[in-house]
XYZ file of C-alpha atoms in Angstrom:
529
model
C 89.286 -186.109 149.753
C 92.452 -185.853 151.526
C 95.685 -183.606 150.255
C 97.779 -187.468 150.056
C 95.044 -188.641 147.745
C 95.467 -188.806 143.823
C 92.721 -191.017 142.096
C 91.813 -188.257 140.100
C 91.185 -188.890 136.520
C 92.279 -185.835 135.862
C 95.808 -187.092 136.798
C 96.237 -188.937 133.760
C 96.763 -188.985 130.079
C 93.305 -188.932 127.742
C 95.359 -192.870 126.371
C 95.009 -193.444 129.770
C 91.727 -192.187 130.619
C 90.098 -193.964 127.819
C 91.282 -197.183 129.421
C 89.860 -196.159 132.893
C 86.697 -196.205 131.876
C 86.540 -199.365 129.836
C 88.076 -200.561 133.034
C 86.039 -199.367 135.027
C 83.636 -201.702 133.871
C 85.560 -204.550 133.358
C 87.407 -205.043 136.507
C 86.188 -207.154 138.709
C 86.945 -208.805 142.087
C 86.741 -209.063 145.785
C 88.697 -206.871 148.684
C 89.027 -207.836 151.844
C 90.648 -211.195 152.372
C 90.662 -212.987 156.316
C 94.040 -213.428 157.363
C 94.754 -216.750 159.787
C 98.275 -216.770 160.652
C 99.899 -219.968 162.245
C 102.681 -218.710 164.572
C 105.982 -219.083 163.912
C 105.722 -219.917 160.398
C 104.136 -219.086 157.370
C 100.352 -219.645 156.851
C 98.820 -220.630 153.543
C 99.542 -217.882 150.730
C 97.186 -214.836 150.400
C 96.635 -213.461 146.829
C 96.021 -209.803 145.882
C 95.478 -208.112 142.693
C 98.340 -205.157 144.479
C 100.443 -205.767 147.191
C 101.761 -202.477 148.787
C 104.908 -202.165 151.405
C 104.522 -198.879 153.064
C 101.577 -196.902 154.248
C 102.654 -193.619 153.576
C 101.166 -190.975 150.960
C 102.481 -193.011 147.966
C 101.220 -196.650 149.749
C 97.807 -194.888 150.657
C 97.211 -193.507 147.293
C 98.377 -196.942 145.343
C 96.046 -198.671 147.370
C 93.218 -196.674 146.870
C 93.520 -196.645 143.271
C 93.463 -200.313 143.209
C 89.982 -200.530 145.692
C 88.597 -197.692 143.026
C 88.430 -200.383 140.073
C 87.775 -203.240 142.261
C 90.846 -204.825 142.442
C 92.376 -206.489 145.775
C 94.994 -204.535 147.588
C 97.153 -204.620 150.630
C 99.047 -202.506 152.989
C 102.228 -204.132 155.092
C 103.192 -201.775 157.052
C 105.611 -201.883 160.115
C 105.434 -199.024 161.922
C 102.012 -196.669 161.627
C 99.409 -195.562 158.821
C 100.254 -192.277 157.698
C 103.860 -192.176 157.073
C 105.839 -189.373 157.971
C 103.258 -186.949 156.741
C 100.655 -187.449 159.166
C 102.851 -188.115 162.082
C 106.128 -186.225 162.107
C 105.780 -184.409 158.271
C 103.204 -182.226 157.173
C 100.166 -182.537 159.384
C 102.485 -181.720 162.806
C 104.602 -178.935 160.939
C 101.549 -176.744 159.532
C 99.155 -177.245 162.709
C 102.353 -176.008 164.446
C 103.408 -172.948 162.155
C 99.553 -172.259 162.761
C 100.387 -171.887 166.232
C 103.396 -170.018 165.534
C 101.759 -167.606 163.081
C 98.827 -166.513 165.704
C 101.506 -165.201 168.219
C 103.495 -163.407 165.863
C 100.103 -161.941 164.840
C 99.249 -160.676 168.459
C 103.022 -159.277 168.851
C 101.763 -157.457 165.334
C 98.302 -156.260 166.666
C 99.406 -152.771 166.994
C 100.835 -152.342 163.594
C 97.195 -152.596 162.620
C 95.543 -150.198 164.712
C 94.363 -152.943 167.094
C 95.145 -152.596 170.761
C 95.650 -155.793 172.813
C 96.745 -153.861 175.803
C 99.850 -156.319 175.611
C 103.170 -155.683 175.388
C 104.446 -157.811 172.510
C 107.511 -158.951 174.278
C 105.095 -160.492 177.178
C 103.118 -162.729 174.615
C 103.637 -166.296 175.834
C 102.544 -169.353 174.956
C 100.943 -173.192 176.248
C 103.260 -175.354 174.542
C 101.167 -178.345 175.940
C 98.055 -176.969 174.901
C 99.846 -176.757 171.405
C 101.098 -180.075 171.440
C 97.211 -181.014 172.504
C 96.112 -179.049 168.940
C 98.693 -181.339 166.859
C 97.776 -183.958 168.011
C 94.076 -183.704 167.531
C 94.566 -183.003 163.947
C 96.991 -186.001 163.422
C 93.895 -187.826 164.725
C 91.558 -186.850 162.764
C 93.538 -187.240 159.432
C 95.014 -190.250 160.060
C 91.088 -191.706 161.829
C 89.345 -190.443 158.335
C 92.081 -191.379 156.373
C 94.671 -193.493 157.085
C 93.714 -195.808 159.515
C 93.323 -199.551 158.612
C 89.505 -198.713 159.810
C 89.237 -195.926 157.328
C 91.368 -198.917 155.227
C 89.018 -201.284 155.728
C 85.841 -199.289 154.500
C 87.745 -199.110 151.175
C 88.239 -202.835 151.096
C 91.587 -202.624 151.325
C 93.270 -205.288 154.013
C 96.544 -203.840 156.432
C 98.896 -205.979 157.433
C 101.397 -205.015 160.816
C 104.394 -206.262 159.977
C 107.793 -206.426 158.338
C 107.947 -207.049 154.646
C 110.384 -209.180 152.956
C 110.940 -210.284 149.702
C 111.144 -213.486 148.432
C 111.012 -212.791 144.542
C 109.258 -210.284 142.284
C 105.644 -210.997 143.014
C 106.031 -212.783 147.040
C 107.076 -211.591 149.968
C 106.852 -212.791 153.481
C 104.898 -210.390 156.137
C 106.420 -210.676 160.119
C 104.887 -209.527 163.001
C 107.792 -209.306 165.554
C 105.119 -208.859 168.353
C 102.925 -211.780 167.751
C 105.584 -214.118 165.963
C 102.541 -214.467 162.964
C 104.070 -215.197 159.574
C 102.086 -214.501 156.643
C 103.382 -215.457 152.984
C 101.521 -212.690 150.643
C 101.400 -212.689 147.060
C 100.645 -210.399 143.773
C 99.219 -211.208 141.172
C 100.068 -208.455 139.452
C 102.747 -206.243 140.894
C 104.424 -205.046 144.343
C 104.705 -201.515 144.808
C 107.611 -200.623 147.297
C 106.853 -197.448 148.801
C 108.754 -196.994 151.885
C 109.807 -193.540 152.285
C 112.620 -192.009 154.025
C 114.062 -191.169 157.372
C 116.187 -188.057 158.602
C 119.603 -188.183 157.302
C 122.564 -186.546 159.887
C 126.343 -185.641 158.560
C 129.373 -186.852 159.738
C 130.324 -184.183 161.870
C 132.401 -184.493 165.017
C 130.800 -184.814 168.346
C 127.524 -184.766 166.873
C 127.225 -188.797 168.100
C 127.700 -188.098 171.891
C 124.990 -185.245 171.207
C 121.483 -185.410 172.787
C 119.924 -184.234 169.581
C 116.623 -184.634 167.664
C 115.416 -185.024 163.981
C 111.683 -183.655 163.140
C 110.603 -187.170 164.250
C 110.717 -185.560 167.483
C 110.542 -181.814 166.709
C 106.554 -181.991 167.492
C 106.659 -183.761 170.463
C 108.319 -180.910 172.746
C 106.226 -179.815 176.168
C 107.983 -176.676 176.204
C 109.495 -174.104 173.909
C 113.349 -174.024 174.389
C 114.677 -171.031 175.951
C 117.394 -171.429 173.032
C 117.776 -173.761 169.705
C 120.275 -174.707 167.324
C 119.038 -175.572 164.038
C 121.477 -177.136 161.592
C 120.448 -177.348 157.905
C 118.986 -174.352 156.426
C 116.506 -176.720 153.631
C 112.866 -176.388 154.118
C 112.333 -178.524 157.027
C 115.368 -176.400 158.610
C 113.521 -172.974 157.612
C 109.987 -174.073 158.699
C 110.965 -175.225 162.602
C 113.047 -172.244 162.938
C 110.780 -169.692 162.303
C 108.320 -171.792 164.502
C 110.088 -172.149 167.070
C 111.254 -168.691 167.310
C 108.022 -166.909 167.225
C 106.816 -169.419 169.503
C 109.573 -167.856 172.409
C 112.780 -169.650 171.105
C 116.031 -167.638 170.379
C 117.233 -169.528 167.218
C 120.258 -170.040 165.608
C 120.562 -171.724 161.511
C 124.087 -172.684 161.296
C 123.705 -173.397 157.137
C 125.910 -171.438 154.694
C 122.578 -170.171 152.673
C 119.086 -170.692 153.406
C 117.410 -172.446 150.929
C 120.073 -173.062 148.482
C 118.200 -175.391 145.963
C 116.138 -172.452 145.452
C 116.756 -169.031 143.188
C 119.181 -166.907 144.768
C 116.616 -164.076 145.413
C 114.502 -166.398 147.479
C 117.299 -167.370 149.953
C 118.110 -163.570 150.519
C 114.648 -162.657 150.925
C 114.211 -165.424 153.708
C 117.591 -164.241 155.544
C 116.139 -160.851 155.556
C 113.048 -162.134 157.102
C 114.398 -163.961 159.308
C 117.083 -161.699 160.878
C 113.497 -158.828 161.029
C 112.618 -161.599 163.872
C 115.462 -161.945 165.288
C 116.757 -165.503 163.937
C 120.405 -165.789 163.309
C 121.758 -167.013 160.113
C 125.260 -168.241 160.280
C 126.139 -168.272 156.569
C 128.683 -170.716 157.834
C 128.725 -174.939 158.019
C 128.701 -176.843 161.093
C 132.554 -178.072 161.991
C 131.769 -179.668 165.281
C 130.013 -179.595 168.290
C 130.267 -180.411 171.623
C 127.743 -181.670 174.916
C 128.588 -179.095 177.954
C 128.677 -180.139 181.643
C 125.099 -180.363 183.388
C 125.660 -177.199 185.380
C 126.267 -175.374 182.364
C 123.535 -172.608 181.161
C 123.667 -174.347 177.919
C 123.594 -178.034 176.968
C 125.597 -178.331 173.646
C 128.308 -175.799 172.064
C 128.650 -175.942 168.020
C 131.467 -174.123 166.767
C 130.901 -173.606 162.482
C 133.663 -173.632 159.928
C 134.132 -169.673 160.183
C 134.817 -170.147 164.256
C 131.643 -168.686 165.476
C 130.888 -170.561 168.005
C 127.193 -171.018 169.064
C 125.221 -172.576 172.612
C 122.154 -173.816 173.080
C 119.870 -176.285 174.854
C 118.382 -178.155 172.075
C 120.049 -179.217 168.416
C 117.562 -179.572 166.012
C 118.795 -181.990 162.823
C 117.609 -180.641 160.089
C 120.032 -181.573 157.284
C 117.676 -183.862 154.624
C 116.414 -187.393 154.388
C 117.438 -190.881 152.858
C 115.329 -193.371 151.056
C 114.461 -196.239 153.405
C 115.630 -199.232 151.186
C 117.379 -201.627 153.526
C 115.299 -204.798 155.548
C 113.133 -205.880 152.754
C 115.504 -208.404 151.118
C 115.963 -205.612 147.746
C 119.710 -206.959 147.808
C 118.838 -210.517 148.001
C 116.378 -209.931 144.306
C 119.329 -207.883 142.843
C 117.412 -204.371 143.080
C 119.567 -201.896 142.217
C 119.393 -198.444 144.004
C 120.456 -194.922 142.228
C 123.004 -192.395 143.443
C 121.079 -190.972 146.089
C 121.032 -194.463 147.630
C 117.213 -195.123 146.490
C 115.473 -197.763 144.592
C 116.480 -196.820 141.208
C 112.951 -196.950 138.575
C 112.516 -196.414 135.184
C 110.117 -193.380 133.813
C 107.465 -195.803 134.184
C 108.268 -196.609 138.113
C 108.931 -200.354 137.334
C 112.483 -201.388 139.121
C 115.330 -202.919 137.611
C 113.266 -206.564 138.585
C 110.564 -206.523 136.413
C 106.756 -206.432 137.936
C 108.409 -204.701 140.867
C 107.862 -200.904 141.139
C 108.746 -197.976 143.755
C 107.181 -194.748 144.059
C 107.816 -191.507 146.209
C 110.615 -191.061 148.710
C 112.222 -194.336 148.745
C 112.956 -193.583 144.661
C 115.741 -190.856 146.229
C 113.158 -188.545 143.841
C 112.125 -185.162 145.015
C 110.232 -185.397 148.452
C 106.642 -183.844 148.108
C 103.898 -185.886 149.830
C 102.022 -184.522 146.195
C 104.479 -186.025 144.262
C 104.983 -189.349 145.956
C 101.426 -189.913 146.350
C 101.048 -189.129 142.377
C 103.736 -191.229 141.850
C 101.599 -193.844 143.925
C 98.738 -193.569 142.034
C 100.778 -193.589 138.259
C 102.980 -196.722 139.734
C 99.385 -198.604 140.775
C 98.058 -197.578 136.922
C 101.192 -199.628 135.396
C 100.855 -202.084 137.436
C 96.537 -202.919 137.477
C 95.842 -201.695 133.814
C 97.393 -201.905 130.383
C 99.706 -199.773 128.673
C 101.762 -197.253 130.948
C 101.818 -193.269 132.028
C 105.210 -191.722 132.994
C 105.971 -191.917 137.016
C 109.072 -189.608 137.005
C 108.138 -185.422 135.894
C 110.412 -183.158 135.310
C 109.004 -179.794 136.999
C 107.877 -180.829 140.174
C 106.190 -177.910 142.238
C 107.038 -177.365 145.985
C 106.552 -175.183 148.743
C 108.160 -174.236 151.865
C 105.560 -173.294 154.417
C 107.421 -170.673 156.051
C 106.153 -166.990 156.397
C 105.916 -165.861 153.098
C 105.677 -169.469 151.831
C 108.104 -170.094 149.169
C 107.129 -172.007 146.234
C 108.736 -172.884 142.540
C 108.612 -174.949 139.469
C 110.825 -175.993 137.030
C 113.771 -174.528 135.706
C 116.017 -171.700 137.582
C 117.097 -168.766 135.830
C 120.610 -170.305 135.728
C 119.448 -173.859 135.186
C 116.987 -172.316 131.821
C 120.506 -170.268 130.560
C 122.792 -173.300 130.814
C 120.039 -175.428 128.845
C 119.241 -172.757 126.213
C 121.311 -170.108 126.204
C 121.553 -166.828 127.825
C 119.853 -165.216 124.272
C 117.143 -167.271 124.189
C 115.911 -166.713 128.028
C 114.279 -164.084 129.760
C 112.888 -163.127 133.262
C 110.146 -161.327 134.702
C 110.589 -160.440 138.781
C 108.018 -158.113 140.596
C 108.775 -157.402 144.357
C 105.782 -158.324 146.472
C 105.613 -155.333 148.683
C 105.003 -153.391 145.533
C 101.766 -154.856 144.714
C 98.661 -152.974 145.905
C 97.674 -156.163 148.118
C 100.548 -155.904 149.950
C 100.532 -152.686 151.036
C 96.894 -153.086 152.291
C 98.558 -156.231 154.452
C 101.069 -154.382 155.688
C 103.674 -156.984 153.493
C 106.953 -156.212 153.703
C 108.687 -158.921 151.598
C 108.510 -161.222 148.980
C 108.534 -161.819 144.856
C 107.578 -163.711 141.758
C 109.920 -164.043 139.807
C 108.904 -165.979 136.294
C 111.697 -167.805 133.627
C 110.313 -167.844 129.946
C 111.688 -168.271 126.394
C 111.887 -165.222 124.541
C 110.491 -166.644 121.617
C 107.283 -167.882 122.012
C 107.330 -167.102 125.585
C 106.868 -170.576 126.841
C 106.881 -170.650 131.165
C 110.393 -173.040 132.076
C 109.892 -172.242 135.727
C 108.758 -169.871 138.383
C 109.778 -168.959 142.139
C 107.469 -167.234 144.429
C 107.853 -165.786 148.392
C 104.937 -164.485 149.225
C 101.999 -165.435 151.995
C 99.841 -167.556 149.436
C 102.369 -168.728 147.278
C 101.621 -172.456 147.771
C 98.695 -170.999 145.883
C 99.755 -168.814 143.233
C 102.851 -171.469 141.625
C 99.713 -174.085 141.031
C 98.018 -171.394 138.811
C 101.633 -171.619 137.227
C 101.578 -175.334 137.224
C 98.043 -175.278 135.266
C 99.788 -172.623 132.905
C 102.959 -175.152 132.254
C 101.024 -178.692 131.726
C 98.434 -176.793 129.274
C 101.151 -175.464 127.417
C 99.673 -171.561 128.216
C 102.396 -169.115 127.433
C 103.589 -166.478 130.045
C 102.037 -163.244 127.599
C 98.492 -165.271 127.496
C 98.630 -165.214 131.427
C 97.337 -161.670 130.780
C 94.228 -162.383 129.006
C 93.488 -164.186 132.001
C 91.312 -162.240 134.200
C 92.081 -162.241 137.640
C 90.165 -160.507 141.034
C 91.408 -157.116 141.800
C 93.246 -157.026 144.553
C 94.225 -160.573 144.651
C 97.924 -161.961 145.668
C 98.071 -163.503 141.957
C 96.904 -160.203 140.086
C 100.010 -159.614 140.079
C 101.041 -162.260 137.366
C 98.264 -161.107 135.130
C 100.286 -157.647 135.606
C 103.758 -159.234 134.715
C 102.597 -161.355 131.831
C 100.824 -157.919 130.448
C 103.585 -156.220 130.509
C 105.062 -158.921 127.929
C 101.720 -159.076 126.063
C 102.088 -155.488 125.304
C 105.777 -155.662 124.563
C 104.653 -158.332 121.866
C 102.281 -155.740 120.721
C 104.378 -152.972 120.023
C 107.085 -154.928 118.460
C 104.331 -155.483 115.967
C 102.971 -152.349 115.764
C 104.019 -151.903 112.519
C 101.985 -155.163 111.181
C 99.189 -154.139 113.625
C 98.977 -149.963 111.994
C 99.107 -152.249 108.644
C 96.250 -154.218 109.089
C 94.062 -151.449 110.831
C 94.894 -149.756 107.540
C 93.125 -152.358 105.079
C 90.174 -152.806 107.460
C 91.128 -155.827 108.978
């Protein structure tokens, strides 16, 4: 099963999962549907159970769920399967930081005892050959996964084309390349799910710039001899230390890195970052100019503070927007939220009712795990009866930078402001303390974990370290099952695993608890107990 997919039972509610397998008797019906378009104008109307606009990890994952109780589904979808993940997203970014990673690995050889008999500054790399390796895995994912072949083994039917809506449960498919018209309609719902795009500030000059987005980030034959990255988010953080330890000398013009994150995390990445020679402007970007041709660099950006920085390629990086325009939303009365997506209630359903959005386009937190949950939760309300929640409140992420960065939840500041500075504690272990590290030669990194004093429930976590995609989801199991942060410690865990080192920080508060009640505990040892 592929990361985007979420037709898990596991997924849902035990309300829910009752009804799942009652329904998964009951439901009945047939998939694939043949499509004969007249050109020019609309054909005779299809009918599916779930019609789906966007084939991205919250279309895929809707549409799937509908094919797993034998219900009718489509896909319209303008541009390519995949979305943004497989082609310009996750799939490109983490086959490239692969790359990245293996160099800076050779430069390390030494540190290790290992000799390469290579200098470290005369490591070089193939950027084609790269590109070559990304693109092979985008194939394969998207071949196994996304394609409408892999579609069409599920019984679910794509359509190419641009989606517009006519009213809650209709919409009319265009295919600007073969003039076909096709007038599709739900019988039971329309999921919008059309993601988001790469979002650039207003900043002067940046129009008459040459620059690219991570649409095209993953497409480069060879490594820049310099880059400017502005935006210093996740998608800012990744490319930069990519690119650098691919051969790049890189500049972040960003006042913090990672500022959505806890404070320690952004410090810990600066320091990292500036160990490999990447250059943190702690300033914002005023304006930026294109220089002449026979200039050694092609753009100048000068930031708020006056430093003024050159380079040959500007790199984007500065967030996304929901894609909500060219589907007729305005023309139904959808409202959109203050982030400019489709605004949805907890149970995904739009302010039209019977028409629901999940994952990016929402203006929600952008996870490809949490759009294609949302995908799967917004398909649920839709197909069966009753309704699970769409929206969560701790939504787990991680940065894929090196250390990854992950959290959950609440910040320290965010947990004091909600309940009170009294009622809140924290737990922080530096990573290069732990016994692992030191055998890996780990420099940096932490865990740091938020918890109520009293009763010790988890509100939210932050990790840097190399496997922390890994460690916040033993977090995430701890939250949802409702284990407190001192039970952590009765948890056994391998010896000398990355994540003993919660089971260390939660026994530290176990046996705080324990001596606070030593006096109860000497008691009771007293009369036998």
């Amino acid at each position: 099963m592929h990361a985007k997919d979420f037709t898990d039972f596991n997924m849902f509610s035990a309300k829910t999962f009752g009804i799942l397998l009652v329904a998964s008797y009951a439901l009945g019906g047939s998939y694939a549907f043949s499509l004969n378009a007249s050109s020019g104008s609309a054909s005779s109307s299809k009918n599916y159970d779930l019609v789906v606009i966007g084939g991205g990890s919250a279309g895929l994952t809707a549409a799937k769920f509908a094919a797993t109780f034998g219900k009718s589904a489509v896909i319209v979808e303008k541009a390519r399967m995949g979305g943004d993940c497989t082609w310009t997203g996750c799939i490109p970014s983490k086959s490239l930081i692969a790359s990245a990673k293996m160099a800076h690995n050779v430069r390390r050889a030494a540190e290790f005892g290992i000799n390469t008999d290579v200098d470290p500054a005369t490591v070089t790399v193939d950027m084609k050959a790269i590109k070559r390796r990304i693109e092979s895995n985008i194939d394969r994912i998207y071949q196994e996964d996304d394609s409408p072949e892999a579609m069409k083994k599920l019984g679910i039917d794509v359509l190419s084309g641009t989606a517009t809506l006519t009213d809650s449960k209709t919409l009319k498919v265009t295919n600007e390349e073969t003039s076909e018209c096709f007038e599709v309609c739900a019988n039971d719902g329309i999921l919008i799910a059309t993601g988001a795009s790469p979002k650039a500030p207003s900043i002067p000059g940046l129009d008459d710039i040459n620059y690219i987005t991570y649409e095209q980030a993953f497409g480069m034959e060879e490594v820049p001899s310099t880059m400017t990255i502005v935006g210093g988010g996740p998608i800012g953080c990744e490319l930069a230390q990519a690119y650098s330890r691919l051969g790049s000398k890189v500049t972040v013009i960003a006042s913090s890195l990672l500022p959505n994150e806890e404070p320690e995390v952004g410090k810990v990445m600066q320091s990292v970052f500036e160990s490999e020679g990447i250059v943190v402007t702690n300033s914002r970007l005023d304006k930026v100019e294109s220089q002449p041709s026979s200039s050694q660099a092609a753009h100048v950006a000068t930031c708020q503070d006056s430093q003024s920085i050159q380079g040959d390629v500007l790199l984007v990086a500065t967030g996304r927007k929901p894609v909500v325009t060219g589907m007729g939303l305005e023309d139904l009365n959808v409202e959109l939220n203050d982030k400019g997506g489709v605004k949805v209630d907890v149970k995904l359903q739009t302010s039209v009712k019977g028409l629901y959005a999940a994952g990016d386009c929402t203006g929600d937190r952008q996870f490809t795990h949490y759009a294609g949950y949302q995908g799967a939760v917004g398909a649920r309300n839709i197909l069966l009866p009753l309704s699970d929640p769409g929206v969560m409140d701790a939504i787990i992420g991680t940065t894929f930078t090196d250390p990854e960065i992950s959290s959950i939840g609440l910040t320290e500041k965010e947990a004091m402001e909600e309940f009170g500075e009294r009622k809140v504690a924290v737990a922080f272990q530096n990573i290069n303390e732990t016994d692992r590290a030191i055998c890996e030669g780990i420099k940096k990194g932490c865990i740091k974990i938020v918890y109520k004093k009293k009763g010790y429930k988890i509100l939210g976590a932050a990790v840097v370290s190399p496997v922390a995609g890994e460690i916040i989801s033993e977090i995430a199991v701890a939250m949802k099952s409702g284990l407190s942060f001192d039970m952590l410690a009765t948890v056994m865990h391998t010896y000398p695993s990355h994540s003993f080192a919660l089971q260390s920080m939660a026994a530290e508060v176990y046996y705080e608890k324990l001596v606070k009640s030593k006096g109860i505990l000497n008691f009771m040892k007293r009369v036998g107990l």
